[in-house]
Amino acid sequence: MVAYSELSKEELLKLKNELEEQFSEVKAKGLNLDMSRGKPSAAQLDLAMGMMDVLNSKSDLKCQEGVDCRNYGVLDGIQEAKQLLADMMEVPKDNIVIFGNSSLNVMYDTIARSMTHGVMGSTPWCKLDKVKFLCPVPGYDRHFAITEHFGIEMINIPMTESGPDMDLVEKLVSEDEAIKGIWCVPKYSNPQGITYSDETVHRFAKLKPAAKDFRIYWDNAYGIHHLYEDKQDYLIEILMECKKEGNPDMVYKFCSTSKVSFPGSGVSAIAASDANLVAIRKQMTIQTIGHDKLNQLRHARFYKDIHGMVKHMKLHADILRPKFEAVLEVLEEELGGLGIGSWLAPRGGYFISFDAMEGCAKAIVAKAKEAGLVMTPAGATFPYGKDPKDSNIRIAPSYPTPEELKIASEIFVLSVKLVSIDKLLEEKK
Ligand SMILES: Cc1ncc(COP(=O)(O)O)c(C=O)c1O
């Protein structure tokens, strides 16, 4: 493979003609493909259909503590659901509170509470002149949407292969009292599939924030979402690490069963120190009499324990792995060595992140659309939808079939090649 940058203007023009012909051929097929949606396929949802049968009109609907799950009661989650999600989050059962069907909702509420009522007695953020958040990039668009919604200023922190740039995080957090939080997806991150290294987690736990109400928003959405049995990433458990470092209150952990059971109909939870949970429960008693205990019971009885859940995740992996591999194979075969894009092969999670040559991402997504392939909008992985290098594109392989993914990936690489050639020709003008 010769890197495109090594090619002469004439060679590039010749190549462009050939590729344009290929592009016209696929375009003529009138395809309708989608690699934008990070959601499980129907086959994955089918895996949890047994959950629909664990409760019926004959079932004993009392939970372990003897409460009738059909009725009011039990504010912060039934014992068996707490145990299941605590094991999933690798924290003691007493350090978790069960919420409703969406962890994103819990994150939104956590920010909203901090705005209106402060954090464990601190000044409510809405009374401050300025509130800022650190945002590792590329990252999850819905995190950024929450902080943008509340008028919180977002600061980009570049991701490295071992997590966020910790030199920058340490510097900013220790200097600026207006910085109140950082969004983290620490395992199989969205979108790069990166897992924070031991050193990164240690450095997080040792942070010395200027703001007493600074919190790490540790959204471990993909904690048990491995693709392989033999190649799995390991993440140090941060709640214990923060406690060891004398910073027990500095982290909120979030998770849900959205991509374990049913997205939108799962169970979510927050894990935090005792002191944080006191503040959270205080608000919770005003907000609700309790979340859906029947759904908690359904989850606990279906999975039985964390081993049941881990077994279930292997079935998800069997469906997802060939899809990731189909995309990675095309990327490697078609773009390897050309110097017009880079990507990582994740060992888990839901995404592959692609970095095109600077200034090309928007044009690539538009080009792919011409041939009937919908990608996540370029820029979506950055705060305010603005990728300063216009380079990152998120690929979501979970929803289409492996066959569709192969064709979709071919359209994608063709689009990358054509847009990159135009960029190189522009530079040669
Ligand atoms: C990093 C991350 N956090 C949270 C969510 C949403 O989780 P939930 O369905 O629990 O709101 C997603 C979904 O894509 C995600 O990628």
XYZ file of C-alpha atoms in Angstrom, residues 53-333:
281
model
C -42.159 -14.846 31.545
C -40.535 -14.685 34.973
C -43.465 -12.761 36.429
C -47.075 -13.679 35.793
C -50.403 -13.557 37.620
C -49.399 -16.586 39.688
C -46.031 -15.207 40.786
C -45.131 -14.369 44.345
C -44.465 -10.680 43.965
C -42.922 -10.140 47.370
C -39.282 -9.121 47.288
C -36.619 -10.397 49.691
C -37.478 -7.869 52.402
C -41.082 -9.064 52.273
C -42.543 -6.014 50.563
C -45.288 -6.504 47.994
C -43.726 -5.157 44.802
C -47.147 -4.293 43.432
C -47.511 -1.572 46.019
C -45.724 1.562 47.208
C -42.641 1.164 49.369
C -38.867 0.728 49.243
C -37.428 4.046 48.118
C -34.031 3.119 46.823
C -34.411 -0.333 45.332
C -35.271 -3.873 46.405
C -32.421 -5.884 47.941
C -32.092 -8.401 45.134
C -31.859 -5.681 42.453
C -29.360 -3.803 44.591
C -27.212 -6.901 44.897
C -27.324 -7.556 41.163
C -26.445 -4.009 40.144
C -23.908 -3.605 42.950
C -22.079 -6.664 41.632
C -22.305 -5.267 38.121
C -20.789 -2.003 39.396
C -18.284 -3.770 41.673
C -19.353 -1.821 44.761
C -20.879 -2.795 48.134
C -24.651 -3.185 48.065
C -25.078 -0.371 50.565
C -23.358 2.094 48.280
C -25.952 1.986 45.560
C -29.360 3.429 44.905
C -31.574 1.946 42.224
C -33.325 4.340 39.875
C -35.689 4.026 36.936
C -35.243 2.961 33.351
C -32.383 5.239 32.247
C -28.976 6.152 33.620
C -28.944 9.252 31.420
C -31.981 10.415 33.347
C -30.058 9.913 36.610
C -27.151 11.956 35.242
C -29.518 14.727 34.166
C -31.140 14.739 37.613
C -27.728 14.816 39.284
C -26.721 17.936 37.364
C -30.168 19.496 37.854
C -29.965 18.917 41.629
C -26.496 20.457 41.767
C -27.791 23.490 39.875
C -30.775 24.099 42.122
C -29.635 22.743 45.502
C -25.869 22.357 45.336
C -23.782 19.314 46.171
C -23.849 18.115 49.789
C -24.545 21.602 51.115
C -22.436 23.639 48.680
C -23.741 26.769 46.934
C -26.225 25.825 44.214
C -24.463 26.139 40.879
C -27.202 28.419 39.539
C -26.043 31.075 42.020
C -22.494 31.023 40.689
C -21.254 33.266 37.882
C -19.753 30.421 35.985
C -19.850 26.625 36.073
C -17.549 24.547 33.883
C -17.225 20.861 33.016
C -14.338 18.936 31.523
C -15.298 16.840 28.513
C -12.939 14.150 27.257
C -13.198 14.150 23.451
C -14.361 12.439 21.410
C -17.155 11.542 23.811
C -20.855 10.828 24.220
C -23.072 13.501 22.685
C -25.864 13.128 25.226
C -23.506 13.915 28.115
C -22.539 17.112 26.358
C -26.176 17.895 25.616
C -27.008 17.816 29.352
C -24.242 20.217 30.365
C -25.015 22.492 27.407
C -28.698 22.513 28.382
C -27.832 23.896 31.820
C -25.524 26.570 30.373
C -22.422 24.871 31.760
C -19.269 25.809 29.854
C -17.573 22.756 28.404
C -13.818 22.369 28.028
C -12.416 19.764 25.631
C -9.893 17.320 27.067
C -8.126 15.181 24.451
C -8.408 11.413 24.881
C -5.277 9.280 24.680
C -5.155 5.492 24.379
C -5.047 5.268 28.189
C -7.863 7.718 28.910
C -8.195 11.508 29.153
C -5.043 13.651 29.113
C -4.493 13.563 32.891
C -1.804 16.280 32.947
C -4.415 18.675 31.639
C -7.184 17.336 33.899
C -5.001 17.683 37.030
C -3.879 21.174 36.094
C -7.342 22.553 35.262
C -9.157 20.910 38.174
C -6.640 22.122 40.738
C -6.569 25.700 39.409
C -10.161 26.527 38.618
C -12.916 26.467 41.223
C -15.559 26.872 38.525
C -14.799 23.372 37.236
C -17.403 21.176 38.923
C -17.185 17.928 37.045
C -15.823 15.736 34.305
C -17.741 13.325 32.080
C -16.069 9.914 31.887
C -16.965 6.694 30.058
C -14.104 4.739 31.589
C -14.528 1.334 29.996
C -14.955 0.638 26.282
C -15.601 4.355 25.938
C -18.155 5.861 23.625
C -16.985 6.212 20.853
C -13.368 4.974 20.922
C -13.714 1.786 22.961
C -10.837 2.891 25.190
C -10.508 1.644 28.772
C -8.783 3.933 31.245
C -5.423 2.541 32.385
C -4.583 1.780 36.035
C -2.456 4.916 36.136
C -5.315 7.053 34.802
C -7.724 5.741 37.440
C -5.124 6.272 40.191
C -4.599 9.835 39.020
C -8.361 10.435 39.014
C -8.629 9.174 42.579
C -5.789 11.471 43.649
C -7.177 14.653 42.086
C -7.017 17.745 44.235
C -9.863 19.854 42.927
C -10.088 23.543 43.792
C -13.880 23.102 44.026
C -15.117 21.103 47.035
C -18.217 20.197 45.034
C -16.233 18.800 42.105
C -17.396 15.310 41.106
C -16.191 12.741 38.614
C -19.186 11.574 36.572
C -18.099 7.972 36.002
C -20.583 6.587 33.487
C -19.622 2.940 33.299
C -22.255 2.175 30.662
C -20.164 -0.598 29.073
C -18.626 -2.170 32.177
C -19.558 -5.757 31.314
C -19.922 -5.344 27.562
C -16.938 -7.369 26.347
C -16.673 -8.608 22.768
C -14.237 -11.430 23.516
C -13.852 -14.011 26.248
C -10.087 -14.174 26.006
C -9.309 -10.482 25.379
C -11.010 -8.326 27.982
C -10.096 -4.912 29.340
C -9.860 -4.431 33.085
C -10.819 -1.232 34.876
C -9.867 -0.388 38.453
C -12.906 0.247 40.646
C -12.881 3.974 41.325
C -15.143 4.315 44.366
C -12.775 2.240 46.510
C -9.775 3.965 44.952
C -11.132 7.417 45.853
C -11.823 6.202 49.397
C -8.249 4.927 49.735
C -6.923 8.280 48.582
C -9.010 10.203 51.135
C -11.430 11.497 48.473
C -14.454 9.276 49.198
C -17.044 11.770 47.985
C -15.400 12.753 44.710
C -17.125 10.288 42.382
C -20.614 9.380 41.192
C -20.813 6.110 39.314
C -23.676 5.471 36.901
C -24.834 2.351 35.120
C -27.886 0.646 33.707
C -29.021 -2.601 32.173
C -30.022 -0.792 28.971
C -27.658 -2.819 26.810
C -27.960 -5.918 28.954
C -31.747 -6.388 28.921
C -33.975 -3.864 27.143
C -32.891 -0.272 26.373
C -35.548 2.024 27.753
C -36.994 -0.743 29.909
C -34.023 -1.665 32.051
C -32.930 -0.675 35.539
C -30.399 2.038 36.329
C -28.362 2.864 39.416
C -25.990 5.322 40.989
C -23.134 4.268 43.264
C -21.432 6.752 45.563
C -20.153 7.339 49.092
C -22.529 7.199 52.071
C -22.478 10.991 52.371
C -23.342 11.510 48.710
C -26.145 8.955 48.924
C -27.678 10.739 51.932
C -27.966 13.899 49.812
C -29.312 11.953 46.849
C -31.945 10.094 48.899
C -33.051 13.359 50.498
C -34.063 14.693 47.111
C -35.380 11.350 45.988
C -37.985 11.288 48.769
C -39.432 14.483 47.297
C -39.227 13.318 43.722
C -40.751 9.839 43.953
C -42.250 7.255 46.275
C -40.005 4.734 44.568
C -39.141 3.368 41.145
C -40.619 0.389 39.319
C -40.091 -2.532 41.711
C -41.771 -5.055 39.427
C -39.147 -4.377 36.796
C -36.415 -4.651 39.410
C -37.858 -7.984 40.499
C -38.113 -9.169 36.894
C -34.426 -8.386 36.335
C -33.293 -9.995 39.593
C -35.282 -13.170 39.000
C -34.286 -13.457 35.337
C -30.513 -13.070 35.803
C -30.484 -14.557 39.340
C -27.034 -13.134 40.038
C -24.039 -11.513 38.377
C -22.931 -14.879 36.968
C -26.230 -15.144 35.115
C -25.697 -11.663 33.766
C -22.132 -12.385 32.660
C -23.366 -15.501 30.858
C -26.034 -13.407 29.164
C -23.432 -10.848 28.035
C -21.530 -13.619 26.253
C -24.613 -14.216 24.109
C -24.656 -10.508 23.242
C -20.961 -10.724 22.375
C -21.574 -13.663 20.029
C -23.952 -11.454 18.049
C -21.889 -8.266 18.193
C -18.391 -9.675 17.556
C -18.903 -10.642 13.872
C -20.367 -7.190 13.253
C -17.385 -5.353 14.681
C -15.078 -7.698 12.809
C -16.915 -7.136 9.506
C -16.348 -3.378 9.774
C -12.759 -3.647 11.011
C -11.852 -6.065 8.242
C -13.024 -3.664 5.529
C -11.266 -0.721 7.200
C -8.025 -2.678 7.442
C -8.175 -4.099 3.917
